Coordinates of C-alpha atoms in Angstrom, one line a residue:
Chain A
M12 CA 122.1 115.3 145.9
R13 CA 121.1 117.5 143.0
L14 CA 124.2 119.5 142.5
P15 CA 126.8 116.7 142.3
L16 CA 124.6 115.0 139.6
R17 CA 124.5 118.2 137.6
G18 CA 128.2 118.6 137.9
M19 CA 128.7 115.0 136.7
V20 CA 126.5 115.6 133.7
A21 CA 128.4 118.8 132.8
V22 CA 131.7 116.9 133.1
L23 CA 130.3 114.1 130.9
E24 CA 129.0 116.5 128.3
W25 CA 132.2 118.6 128.0
G26 CA 134.1 115.3 128.0
L27 CA 132.0 114.1 125.1
L28 CA 132.6 117.2 123.1
A29 CA 136.4 116.9 123.8
A30 CA 136.3 113.2 122.8
L31 CA 134.5 114.1 119.6
L32 CA 137.2 116.7 118.8
A33 CA 139.9 114.2 119.5
A34 CA 138.2 111.3 117.8
P35 CA 140.4 111.1 114.7
L36 CA 143.5 111.0 116.8
L37 CA 142.1 108.6 119.2
A38 CA 140.9 106.3 116.4
Q39 CA 144.4 106.4 114.8
W40 CA 146.1 105.8 118.1
L41 CA 143.9 102.8 119.0
A42 CA 143.9 101.6 115.4
A43 CA 140.1 101.6 115.4
P44 CA 138.8 103.4 112.3
F45 CA 135.4 102.0 112.9
W46 CA 134.9 104.2 116.0
L47 CA 135.8 107.3 114.0
D48 CA 132.9 106.3 111.7
V49 CA 130.6 106.0 114.7
A50 CA 131.8 109.4 116.1
T51 CA 131.1 111.2 112.8
R52 CA 127.6 109.7 112.7
L53 CA 127.1 110.8 116.3
A54 CA 128.2 114.4 115.5
I55 CA 125.9 114.6 112.5
L56 CA 122.9 113.2 114.4
A57 CA 123.6 115.5 117.3
L58 CA 123.5 118.5 114.9
A59 CA 120.1 117.4 113.6
A60 CA 118.9 117.0 117.2
V61 CA 120.2 120.5 118.0
G62 CA 117.7 121.8 115.4
L63 CA 114.9 119.8 116.9
N64 CA 115.9 120.9 120.4
L65 CA 115.3 124.5 119.3
L66 CA 111.8 123.6 118.3
L67 CA 110.9 121.3 121.2
G68 CA 113.0 122.6 124.0
V69 CA 112.7 126.3 123.4
G70 CA 109.6 126.7 121.3
G71 CA 107.6 123.7 122.7
L72 CA 106.9 122.4 119.2
A73 CA 107.0 118.6 119.1
S74 CA 107.8 117.9 115.5
F75 CA 107.5 114.3 114.5
G76 CA 108.9 114.9 111.0
H77 CA 112.4 116.2 111.6
A78 CA 114.1 113.3 109.8
A79 CA 112.6 114.9 106.6
Y80 CA 115.3 117.6 106.7
L81 CA 118.1 115.1 106.9
A82 CA 116.7 113.6 103.7
I83 CA 116.3 117.0 102.1
G84 CA 119.9 117.9 102.8
A85 CA 121.2 114.6 101.6
Y86 CA 119.3 114.7 98.4
A87 CA 120.3 118.3 97.8
T88 CA 123.8 117.0 97.8
A89 CA 123.3 113.7 95.9
I90 CA 121.3 115.1 93.0
P91 CA 123.8 117.8 91.9
I92 CA 126.6 115.3 92.2
Y93 CA 124.7 112.7 90.1
H94 CA 124.2 115.3 87.4
S95 CA 127.7 116.6 87.5
L96 CA 128.9 113.0 86.8
Y97 CA 126.4 111.8 84.4
G98 CA 125.2 114.9 82.6
G99 CA 121.8 116.6 82.5
G100 CA 120.2 118.6 85.3
G101 CA 121.2 122.0 83.8
W102 CA 122.2 124.5 86.5
L103 CA 121.8 121.8 89.2
A104 CA 124.9 119.9 88.0
T105 CA 127.8 120.8 90.2
D106 CA 130.2 119.1 92.5
N107 CA 130.9 122.3 94.5
G108 CA 130.2 121.4 98.2
L109 CA 129.4 125.0 99.1
L110 CA 126.7 125.1 96.5
H111 CA 125.4 121.7 97.9
L112 CA 125.3 123.2 101.4
L113 CA 123.5 126.3 100.1
L114 CA 121.0 124.2 98.2
A115 CA 120.4 122.0 101.3
V116 CA 119.8 124.9 103.6
A117 CA 117.6 126.7 101.0
A118 CA 115.5 123.5 100.3
G119 CA 115.2 122.6 104.0
G120 CA 114.2 126.2 104.8
L121 CA 111.6 126.3 102.1
F122 CA 110.1 122.9 103.1
A123 CA 110.0 124.1 106.7
L124 CA 108.5 127.4 105.7
I125 CA 105.7 125.8 103.7
T126 CA 104.9 122.8 105.9
G127 CA 105.4 124.9 109.1
A128 CA 103.0 127.6 108.0
L129 CA 100.4 124.9 107.5
A130 CA 101.2 122.8 110.5
L131 CA 101.3 125.7 112.9
K132 CA 97.6 126.3 112.3
T133 CA 97.3 123.5 114.9
R134 CA 98.8 122.6 118.2
G135 CA 99.4 119.6 120.4
I136 CA 98.8 116.2 119.0
H137 CA 97.5 117.6 115.7
F138 CA 100.8 119.4 115.2
I139 CA 102.7 116.2 115.9
M140 CA 100.7 114.3 113.3
L141 CA 100.8 117.0 110.7
T142 CA 104.6 117.3 110.8
M143 CA 104.7 113.5 110.5
A144 CA 102.3 113.6 107.5
F145 CA 104.5 116.1 105.7
S146 CA 107.6 114.0 106.2
Q147 CA 105.7 111.0 105.0
M148 CA 104.7 112.9 101.9
L149 CA 108.4 113.7 101.2
F150 CA 109.2 110.0 101.8
Y151 CA 106.8 109.0 99.0
L152 CA 107.9 111.8 96.8
L153 CA 111.5 110.6 97.0
Q154 CA 110.4 107.1 96.4
G155 CA 108.8 108.3 93.2
L156 CA 112.1 109.9 91.9
E157 CA 113.0 106.9 89.6
T158 CA 116.0 108.8 88.1
Y159 CA 117.6 109.1 91.5
G160 CA 117.1 105.4 92.5
G161 CA 113.5 105.6 93.6
D162 CA 112.8 103.2 96.4
D163 CA 116.4 101.9 96.7
G164 CA 118.1 105.3 97.0
M165 CA 121.4 105.9 95.3
S166 CA 125.1 105.9 96.1
L167 CA 127.3 109.1 95.7
D168 CA 130.2 108.2 93.4
V169 CA 132.2 111.2 94.6
R170 CA 131.9 113.5 97.7
S171 CA 131.2 117.2 97.7
Q172 CA 134.3 119.2 96.6
L173 CA 135.3 121.9 99.1
P174 CA 138.2 124.4 98.7
G175 CA 141.1 123.4 101.0
L176 CA 139.3 120.3 102.4
D177 CA 139.3 116.7 101.3
L178 CA 136.1 115.0 102.4
D179 CA 137.4 111.6 101.3
D180 CA 139.7 111.9 104.3
A181 CA 137.7 110.5 107.2
A182 CA 139.4 112.7 109.7
Q183 CA 138.8 115.9 107.7
L184 CA 135.1 115.0 107.2
H185 CA 134.8 114.3 110.9
W186 CA 136.3 117.6 111.9
L187 CA 133.9 119.3 109.5
A188 CA 131.0 117.6 111.1
V189 CA 132.2 118.5 114.6
A190 CA 132.7 122.1 113.5
A191 CA 129.2 122.2 112.1
L192 CA 127.9 120.8 115.4
V193 CA 129.8 123.4 117.4
A194 CA 128.5 126.1 115.1
G195 CA 125.0 124.7 115.5
L196 CA 125.4 124.7 119.3
M197 CA 126.6 128.3 119.3
L198 CA 123.7 129.3 117.1
F199 CA 121.3 127.5 119.5
R200 CA 122.9 129.4 122.5
M201 CA 122.7 132.7 120.6
V202 CA 119.0 132.2 119.7
Q203 CA 118.1 131.0 123.2
R204 CA 119.7 134.1 124.8
S205 CA 118.4 136.6 122.3
R206 CA 115.2 138.6 122.6
F207 CA 113.8 136.3 119.9
G208 CA 114.6 133.3 122.2
L209 CA 112.8 134.9 125.1
V210 CA 109.7 135.6 123.0
L211 CA 109.9 132.0 121.8
M212 CA 110.0 130.7 125.3
G213 CA 107.1 132.9 126.1
C214 CA 105.2 131.4 123.2
K215 CA 105.9 128.0 124.6
A216 CA 104.7 128.8 128.1
R217 CA 101.7 131.1 127.5
P218 CA 100.9 131.6 123.8
E219 CA 97.6 133.4 124.6
R220 CA 99.3 135.9 126.9
M221 CA 102.1 136.5 124.3
W222 CA 99.5 137.1 121.7
A223 CA 97.6 139.5 124.0
L224 CA 100.8 141.4 124.6
G225 CA 101.0 142.0 120.8
W226 CA 103.7 139.4 119.9
P227 CA 103.2 137.7 116.5
V228 CA 103.1 134.2 118.0
R229 CA 102.8 132.2 114.9
P230 CA 105.5 134.0 112.8
V231 CA 107.9 133.6 115.8
L232 CA 107.2 129.9 116.0
L233 CA 107.5 129.6 112.3
A234 CA 110.9 131.3 112.3
A235 CA 112.1 128.8 114.9
F236 CA 110.7 126.0 112.8
V237 CA 112.6 127.2 109.8
I238 CA 115.9 127.6 111.7
G239 CA 115.5 124.1 113.2
G240 CA 114.8 122.6 109.8
M241 CA 117.9 124.3 108.2
L242 CA 120.2 123.0 110.9
A243 CA 118.9 119.5 110.3
A244 CA 119.4 120.0 106.5
V245 CA 123.0 120.9 107.1
A246 CA 123.2 117.6 109.0
G247 CA 121.7 115.9 105.9
W248 CA 124.4 117.5 103.7
L249 CA 127.1 116.0 106.0
S250 CA 125.3 112.7 106.2
A251 CA 125.2 112.2 102.4
N252 CA 129.0 112.9 102.3
H253 CA 129.6 110.6 105.2
A254 CA 127.6 107.6 104.1
T255 CA 127.9 108.3 100.4
F256 CA 124.4 107.0 100.1
V257 CA 121.0 108.5 100.2
S258 CA 117.6 106.9 100.3
P259 CA 113.9 107.8 100.9
A260 CA 114.1 105.7 104.2
M261 CA 116.0 108.6 105.7
A262 CA 112.7 110.5 105.9
E263 CA 110.8 107.6 107.5
W264 CA 108.9 108.5 110.6
T265 CA 110.7 106.0 112.8
H266 CA 113.9 108.1 112.3
S267 CA 112.0 111.2 113.4
G268 CA 111.0 109.3 116.5
E269 CA 114.7 108.5 117.1
L270 CA 115.6 112.2 116.9
L271 CA 112.8 113.1 119.3
F272 CA 114.2 110.4 121.6
M273 CA 117.7 112.0 121.5
V274 CA 116.3 115.4 122.4
I275 CA 114.1 114.2 125.2
L276 CA 116.8 111.9 126.6
G277 CA 119.3 114.7 126.7
G278 CA 116.7 117.0 128.3
A279 CA 114.6 119.2 126.0
G280 CA 115.8 122.8 126.1
R281 CA 119.2 122.0 127.6
W282 CA 122.1 123.4 125.6
L283 CA 124.3 120.3 125.3
G284 CA 121.4 117.9 125.7
P285 CA 121.2 116.8 122.1
L286 CA 124.8 115.8 122.2
T287 CA 124.3 113.6 125.2
G288 CA 121.1 112.2 123.7
A289 CA 122.7 111.5 120.3
A290 CA 125.7 109.9 122.0
A291 CA 123.4 107.7 124.1
F292 CA 121.4 106.7 121.1
V293 CA 124.4 105.9 118.8
L294 CA 126.4 104.1 121.4
L295 CA 123.5 102.1 122.6
E296 CA 122.6 101.2 119.1
E297 CA 126.2 100.1 118.4
W298 CA 126.5 98.2 121.7
L299 CA 123.1 96.5 121.7
S300 CA 123.3 95.5 118.0
S301 CA 126.7 94.0 118.6
L302 CA 125.2 91.9 121.4
T303 CA 122.1 90.7 119.7
L304 CA 120.2 90.8 116.5
Y305 CA 117.2 91.8 118.4
W306 CA 118.6 95.0 119.8
H307 CA 115.3 96.7 119.4
L308 CA 113.9 94.8 122.4
P309 CA 116.3 96.2 125.0
F310 CA 116.3 99.6 123.3
G311 CA 112.5 99.7 123.3
L312 CA 112.3 98.7 126.9
L313 CA 114.8 101.4 127.7
L314 CA 112.7 104.0 125.9
I315 CA 109.7 102.9 128.0
G316 CA 111.8 103.2 131.1
I317 CA 113.0 106.7 130.2
A318 CA 109.5 107.8 129.6
L319 CA 108.3 106.5 132.9
W320 CA 111.4 107.9 134.7
Q321 CA 110.9 111.4 133.2
A322 CA 107.2 111.3 134.3
G323 CA 108.4 110.5 137.8
V324 CA 106.6 107.1 137.9
L325 CA 109.6 105.0 138.6
Q326 CA 110.9 107.1 141.4
R327 CA 107.7 106.7 143.3
G328 CA 107.7 102.9 142.8
G329 CA 104.5 103.1 140.8
R330 CA 102.5 104.7 143.6
P331 CA 100.3 107.6 142.4
Chain B
M25 CA 77.1 97.1 81.3
S26 CA 80.3 98.2 79.6
A27 CA 83.7 96.9 80.7
E28 CA 84.8 100.3 81.9
A29 CA 81.8 100.6 84.2
A30 CA 82.4 97.1 85.6
L31 CA 86.0 98.0 86.2
I32 CA 85.0 101.2 88.1
I33 CA 82.5 99.3 90.2
T34 CA 85.0 96.6 91.0
Q35 CA 87.6 99.2 92.0
L36 CA 85.0 101.1 94.1
L37 CA 84.2 97.9 96.0
N38 CA 87.9 97.3 96.5
G39 CA 88.1 100.8 97.9
V40 CA 85.3 100.1 100.3
Q41 CA 87.0 96.9 101.4
L42 CA 90.3 98.6 102.0
G43 CA 88.5 101.4 103.8
L44 CA 86.7 99.0 106.1
L45 CA 89.9 97.2 106.9
L46 CA 91.5 100.5 107.8
F47 CA 88.5 101.4 109.9
L48 CA 89.1 98.4 112.1
V49 CA 92.6 99.7 112.8
A50 CA 91.5 103.3 113.2
A51 CA 88.4 102.5 115.4
G52 CA 90.6 101.1 118.2
L53 CA 93.0 104.0 117.9
T54 CA 90.3 106.6 118.0
L55 CA 88.5 104.9 121.0
I56 CA 91.7 104.8 123.0
F57 CA 92.5 108.4 122.1
G58 CA 89.0 109.7 122.5
V59 CA 88.0 108.0 125.7
L60 CA 91.4 107.8 127.4
D61 CA 93.4 110.7 125.9
F62 CA 96.2 108.2 125.1
V63 CA 98.4 108.4 122.0
N64 CA 99.2 104.8 121.1
L65 CA 102.0 104.5 118.6
A66 CA 102.1 100.8 119.5
H67 CA 98.7 100.2 117.9
G68 CA 100.4 99.0 114.7
A69 CA 102.2 96.4 116.8
F70 CA 98.7 95.0 117.7
V71 CA 97.9 94.8 114.0
M72 CA 101.1 92.9 113.3
L73 CA 100.7 90.6 116.3
G74 CA 97.1 89.8 115.4
A75 CA 98.3 88.8 111.9
F76 CA 101.1 86.6 113.1
I77 CA 99.2 85.0 116.0
S78 CA 96.2 84.1 113.9
A79 CA 98.4 82.8 111.1
S80 CA 100.3 80.7 113.6
I81 CA 97.2 79.2 115.1
A82 CA 95.8 78.5 111.7
G83 CA 99.1 76.9 110.7
M84 CA 98.9 74.6 113.7
L85 CA 95.3 73.7 112.9
Q86 CA 96.0 72.9 109.3
G87 CA 93.6 70.3 108.1
V88 CA 91.1 70.9 110.8
P89 CA 87.9 72.3 109.3
G90 CA 87.4 75.9 110.2
G91 CA 91.1 76.2 111.3
W92 CA 91.6 79.7 109.8
L93 CA 88.5 81.1 111.4
L94 CA 89.4 79.5 114.7
G95 CA 92.8 81.1 114.5
V96 CA 91.2 84.5 114.0
V97 CA 88.8 84.0 116.9
L98 CA 91.3 82.6 119.3
M99 CA 93.7 85.5 118.6
L100 CA 91.2 88.0 119.8
P101 CA 91.3 87.3 123.6
L102 CA 95.1 87.2 123.5
L103 CA 95.3 90.6 121.9
A104 CA 92.7 91.9 124.4
L105 CA 95.0 90.8 127.2
L106 CA 97.9 92.6 125.6
G107 CA 95.8 95.7 125.4
M108 CA 94.9 95.4 129.1
A109 CA 98.6 95.0 130.0
L110 CA 99.5 98.1 128.1
E111 CA 96.8 100.1 130.0
L112 CA 97.8 98.8 133.5
L113 CA 101.6 98.9 133.1
L114 CA 102.0 102.0 131.0
A115 CA 99.0 104.2 130.3
R116 CA 97.7 104.3 133.9
P117 CA 101.0 105.2 135.6
L118 CA 101.6 107.9 133.1
Q119 CA 98.1 109.3 133.4
R120 CA 98.6 109.6 137.2
A121 CA 102.0 111.2 137.0
G122 CA 100.4 114.6 137.0
L123 CA 102.0 115.9 133.8
T124 CA 100.6 118.8 131.7
P125 CA 98.6 117.6 128.7
A126 CA 101.5 118.4 126.2
A127 CA 104.1 116.6 128.4
L128 CA 101.8 113.7 128.9
H129 CA 101.2 113.2 125.1
L130 CA 105.0 113.4 124.5
A131 CA 105.6 110.8 127.2
Q132 CA 103.0 108.6 125.7
V133 CA 104.5 108.9 122.2
L134 CA 108.0 108.1 123.6
A135 CA 106.8 105.1 125.7
T136 CA 104.6 103.6 123.0
F137 CA 107.4 104.0 120.4
G138 CA 109.4 101.9 122.8
V139 CA 106.6 99.3 123.0
L140 CA 106.5 99.2 119.2
L141 CA 110.2 98.5 118.9
A142 CA 110.1 95.9 121.6
C143 CA 107.1 94.1 120.1
S144 CA 108.8 94.2 116.6
A145 CA 111.9 92.6 118.1
V146 CA 109.9 89.9 119.9
A147 CA 107.9 89.1 116.7
M148 CA 111.2 88.9 114.8
M149 CA 112.5 86.4 117.4
I150 CA 109.4 84.2 117.2
W151 CA 108.5 84.4 113.6
G152 CA 111.7 85.5 111.8
T153 CA 111.8 88.1 109.1
Q154 CA 109.9 86.0 106.5
G155 CA 106.3 86.8 105.8
M156 CA 103.6 84.3 106.8
G157 CA 100.6 83.3 104.8
V158 CA 97.5 81.2 105.5
V159 CA 95.3 78.9 103.5
L160 CA 91.7 80.2 103.2
P161 CA 88.8 77.8 103.5
G162 CA 87.2 76.8 100.2
W163 CA 84.1 78.9 100.7
L164 CA 86.2 82.1 100.8
R165 CA 88.4 81.3 97.8
G166 CA 86.0 81.7 94.9
Q167 CA 84.5 84.7 93.1
V168 CA 81.1 86.1 93.7
A169 CA 79.2 87.5 90.7
L170 CA 77.5 90.8 91.4
G171 CA 75.4 91.5 88.4
E172 CA 76.5 90.3 85.0
A173 CA 79.9 91.9 84.5
V174 CA 81.1 92.5 88.1
Q175 CA 83.0 89.8 89.8
L176 CA 84.4 90.2 93.3
P177 CA 86.6 87.7 95.2
A178 CA 84.5 86.1 98.0
Y179 CA 87.1 87.0 100.5
R180 CA 86.9 90.8 99.8
L181 CA 83.1 90.6 100.2
F182 CA 83.7 88.8 103.5
I183 CA 85.8 91.6 104.7
I184 CA 83.2 94.2 103.7
V185 CA 80.5 92.2 105.6
I186 CA 82.7 91.9 108.7
G187 CA 83.7 95.5 108.6
L188 CA 80.2 96.7 108.4
M189 CA 79.1 94.4 111.1
V190 CA 81.8 95.7 113.4
A191 CA 81.0 99.3 112.6
L192 CA 77.3 98.7 113.4
A193 CA 78.1 96.8 116.6
L194 CA 80.4 99.6 117.8
H195 CA 77.8 102.2 117.0
L196 CA 75.2 100.3 119.0
L197 CA 77.6 99.7 121.8
L198 CA 78.4 103.4 122.2
Q199 CA 75.0 104.9 121.5
R200 CA 72.5 102.3 122.8
T201 CA 74.0 100.6 125.9
R202 CA 74.7 101.7 129.4
L203 CA 78.4 100.8 128.9
G204 CA 78.5 103.1 125.9
M205 CA 76.9 105.9 127.8
Q206 CA 79.5 105.6 130.5
L207 CA 82.3 105.6 127.9
R208 CA 81.0 108.7 126.3
A209 CA 80.7 110.3 129.7
V210 CA 84.4 109.4 130.4
A211 CA 85.4 110.8 127.0
S212 CA 83.8 114.1 127.6
N213 CA 84.8 114.6 131.2
A214 CA 86.5 111.7 133.1
D215 CA 86.6 113.4 136.5
M216 CA 82.9 114.3 136.4
A217 CA 82.0 110.8 135.2
A218 CA 84.0 109.3 138.1
A219 CA 82.3 111.5 140.5
L220 CA 78.9 110.4 139.2
G221 CA 79.9 106.7 139.8
A222 CA 81.2 105.5 136.4
P223 CA 83.8 102.8 137.0
V224 CA 86.5 104.8 135.1
D225 CA 89.4 102.4 135.8
A226 CA 87.5 99.4 134.6
L227 CA 86.3 101.3 131.5
R228 CA 89.8 102.3 130.6
V229 CA 90.9 98.7 130.7
A230 CA 87.9 97.6 128.7
V231 CA 88.6 100.2 126.0
F232 CA 92.3 99.1 125.7
A233 CA 91.2 95.5 125.4
L234 CA 88.6 96.3 122.7
G235 CA 91.0 98.6 120.8
A236 CA 93.7 96.0 120.7
A237 CA 91.3 93.2 119.7
L238 CA 90.0 95.3 116.8
A239 CA 93.5 96.1 115.6
G240 CA 94.3 92.4 115.9
L241 CA 91.2 91.5 113.9
A242 CA 92.3 93.9 111.1
G243 CA 95.8 92.3 111.1
A244 CA 94.3 88.8 110.9
L245 CA 92.0 89.8 108.0
M246 CA 94.9 91.3 106.1
V247 CA 96.9 88.0 106.2
P248 CA 95.1 86.2 103.3
I249 CA 95.6 89.4 101.1
A250 CA 99.2 90.4 102.0
E251 CA 100.8 87.9 104.4
A252 CA 101.7 88.7 108.0
S253 CA 104.9 90.7 108.1
L254 CA 107.0 92.7 110.5
G255 CA 106.5 95.8 108.4
M256 CA 102.8 95.9 109.4
A257 CA 103.7 97.4 112.7
V258 CA 105.0 100.7 111.2
E259 CA 102.9 100.7 108.1
Y260 CA 99.4 100.9 109.3
I261 CA 99.7 103.0 112.3
I262 CA 100.4 106.1 110.2
I263 CA 97.5 105.6 107.9
A264 CA 95.3 105.0 111.0
F265 CA 96.5 108.2 112.5
V266 CA 95.8 110.1 109.3
I267 CA 92.3 108.6 109.3
I268 CA 91.4 109.5 112.8
I269 CA 92.7 113.0 112.3
I270 CA 90.7 113.5 109.1
G271 CA 87.6 112.2 110.9
G272 CA 88.2 114.2 114.1
L273 CA 90.1 112.7 117.0
G274 CA 87.9 110.6 119.2
S275 CA 85.0 110.4 116.8
L276 CA 83.9 106.9 115.7
K277 CA 81.6 108.2 113.0
G278 CA 84.4 110.4 111.8
S279 CA 86.9 107.6 111.6
F280 CA 84.4 105.4 109.7
F281 CA 83.8 107.9 107.0
A282 CA 87.4 109.0 106.9
A283 CA 88.5 105.4 106.5
L284 CA 86.2 104.9 103.6
L285 CA 87.4 108.1 102.0
V286 CA 91.0 107.1 102.4
G287 CA 90.4 103.6 101.2
M288 CA 88.6 104.9 98.1
L289 CA 91.2 107.5 97.4
D290 CA 94.1 105.1 97.7
T291 CA 92.5 102.4 95.6
L292 CA 91.1 104.7 92.9
G293 CA 94.4 106.6 92.8
R294 CA 96.4 103.5 92.2
A295 CA 93.9 102.2 89.6
F296 CA 93.2 105.3 87.5
L297 CA 95.6 108.1 88.3
D298 CA 98.2 107.2 85.7
D299 CA 95.5 107.2 83.0
A300 CA 94.1 110.5 84.3
L301 CA 97.6 112.1 84.4
A302 CA 98.4 110.8 80.9
A303 CA 95.6 112.9 79.6
V304 CA 97.4 116.1 80.6
L305 CA 101.1 115.1 80.9
P306 CA 103.5 113.2 78.7
L307 CA 103.1 109.5 79.1
E308 CA 106.5 108.8 80.6
L309 CA 106.1 111.6 83.2
A310 CA 102.6 110.5 84.1
E311 CA 103.7 106.9 84.7
T312 CA 106.5 108.0 87.1
A313 CA 104.4 110.7 88.8
A314 CA 101.3 108.6 89.4
P315 CA 102.5 106.1 92.0
A316 CA 104.2 108.8 94.1
L317 CA 101.2 111.0 93.8
S318 CA 98.7 108.3 94.7
S319 CA 100.8 107.3 97.8
M320 CA 100.9 111.0 98.8
S321 CA 97.2 111.6 98.1
I322 CA 96.0 110.6 101.6
Y323 CA 98.5 112.9 103.2
L324 CA 97.5 115.7 100.9
L325 CA 93.9 115.0 101.9
M326 CA 94.8 115.2 105.6
A327 CA 96.7 118.4 105.2
A328 CA 93.8 119.9 103.2
V329 CA 91.2 118.8 105.8
L330 CA 93.2 120.1 108.7
I331 CA 93.8 123.5 107.1
W332 CA 90.1 123.8 106.2
K333 CA 88.8 122.2 109.5
P334 CA 91.5 121.9 112.1
A335 CA 89.4 119.7 114.3
G336 CA 88.6 117.2 111.6
L337 CA 85.4 116.4 109.6
F338 CA 83.3 115.2 112.5
P339 CA 84.8 116.5 115.8
P340 CA 83.3 114.9 118.8
P341 CA 80.6 117.2 120.3
T342 CA 82.0 117.6 123.8
R343 CA 85.6 117.5 124.9
G344 CA 85.5 118.8 128.4
R345 CA 89.2 118.3 129.1
H346 CA 90.6 120.8 126.7

């Protein structure tokens, strides 16, 4: 029974990727621009989840603060745009999308480097809580930025300008997001199959042994942490351009929980897992919230069910 | 006494009051984690449900003398039942699934995140998105004079008294009773405790009931200050986790002192940080930086403590499992 299920999952995942690629055409054909919007959001969240999958699935690091990088990438886009329109900001003021991307990746990487170096002094539940604390700090920091909307966040009055691309065109923005997702997936594959990836997996399975063999365990984990953060920061850059809105709430811990949910649902460490997880999350959210205002109830129950299923509790009918 | 000194003393007492309130939330969380090795993200939902349930009962009993207090007292067994349900339906099956510790913690985080979402939705169905307040009885509404210049609202003093009483009761329970001895034995090595005849399953249920009731009590006590609201479910859980990590996971003493520290830091930060910053920074900058910095301060404290002492300030003496 195992092989057919795997085959079905593979078909589903490749089908998903194909559907994402064709989404602008499908949306036009079906005259449903709303679904293109959903598909773009899906691709962006999946990219952030790919970053987290590298940490959790390959390196065994359960970060509960990954939404912080989405917020960093988004603000790294929104702040230069704000200054380019309304003056001030000095060298920051630019509407050049490539510079926004560069800034997002640099800021995300720096935040990951600093917080990761501190958080990696601990493991297990302490690591989960420390990463969450750092993202909460960022949340309050962004709330304190009164110039950029403080608590309420702010709207982007124009999108990033890219040579040869018009991000105001929903289809072009979507394809950019899908291209970023595919690039992220390729990077994940490359890292996973590289020597570095093997060492990383070793650090997940037996950190003490890796250390005894002479591998620099903490720097390896830190490098993975930084790469994962940068990927999510790119997703944040896309997210700001997609929603044309940024707010501190992007960094809130519940969003980190959602990203974690996507990775685990898709199967931590599986290559296309984050795509499946993000699709399940976004589609469930859309579907359930169209059915009921209280969509958190079925969603929460589903989460519980998944946790019990993955632990193997449901299959045994509750018997130990 | 000068006005400044009176202000400082008032703010210190406010800090103690907030700290003790946070201790009630953190105590349940640290007991559940320390004794059962269970990460409960749904703990904040207990706080919220305690607030709403007590406020609802008090609302129904409006006009009855002692209605508010009755609401708080009647809420406690309901929350205890909820805690028991969480242990029997979720914690126990996961515990017995034979996962590695890391996978177990992750499964607990995921499942209790689901519980949190489900509880929030149910609360929204029942109570709506509006906040819910209560009317305090007359004897808790006035001010109490402490010395000549310091005045404290009677209700804040009431919280301080309740918080200290609960802390003392928990300390005595854990250190001076047979039940407490068994709980400590389970915390340090559950298998060994079971082999020696401690009723581990019953103890686990009892700890969940106690932890949920404590969180509910904290929620109920918050209502007269800041209304019952849906946001409580996500707001207090994080602060409570910060506290138990600063104090040392599983240590009641640690969470007591860490809660006081966090309560003080938060209150004093809000009250005095802008003035303190204004002394070194331009006024405008100080006024914008102060609120953000004081909100961040407890997280900065946690990061500093963990880097200095990764196991927290008062790590429990024996943790046989790890």
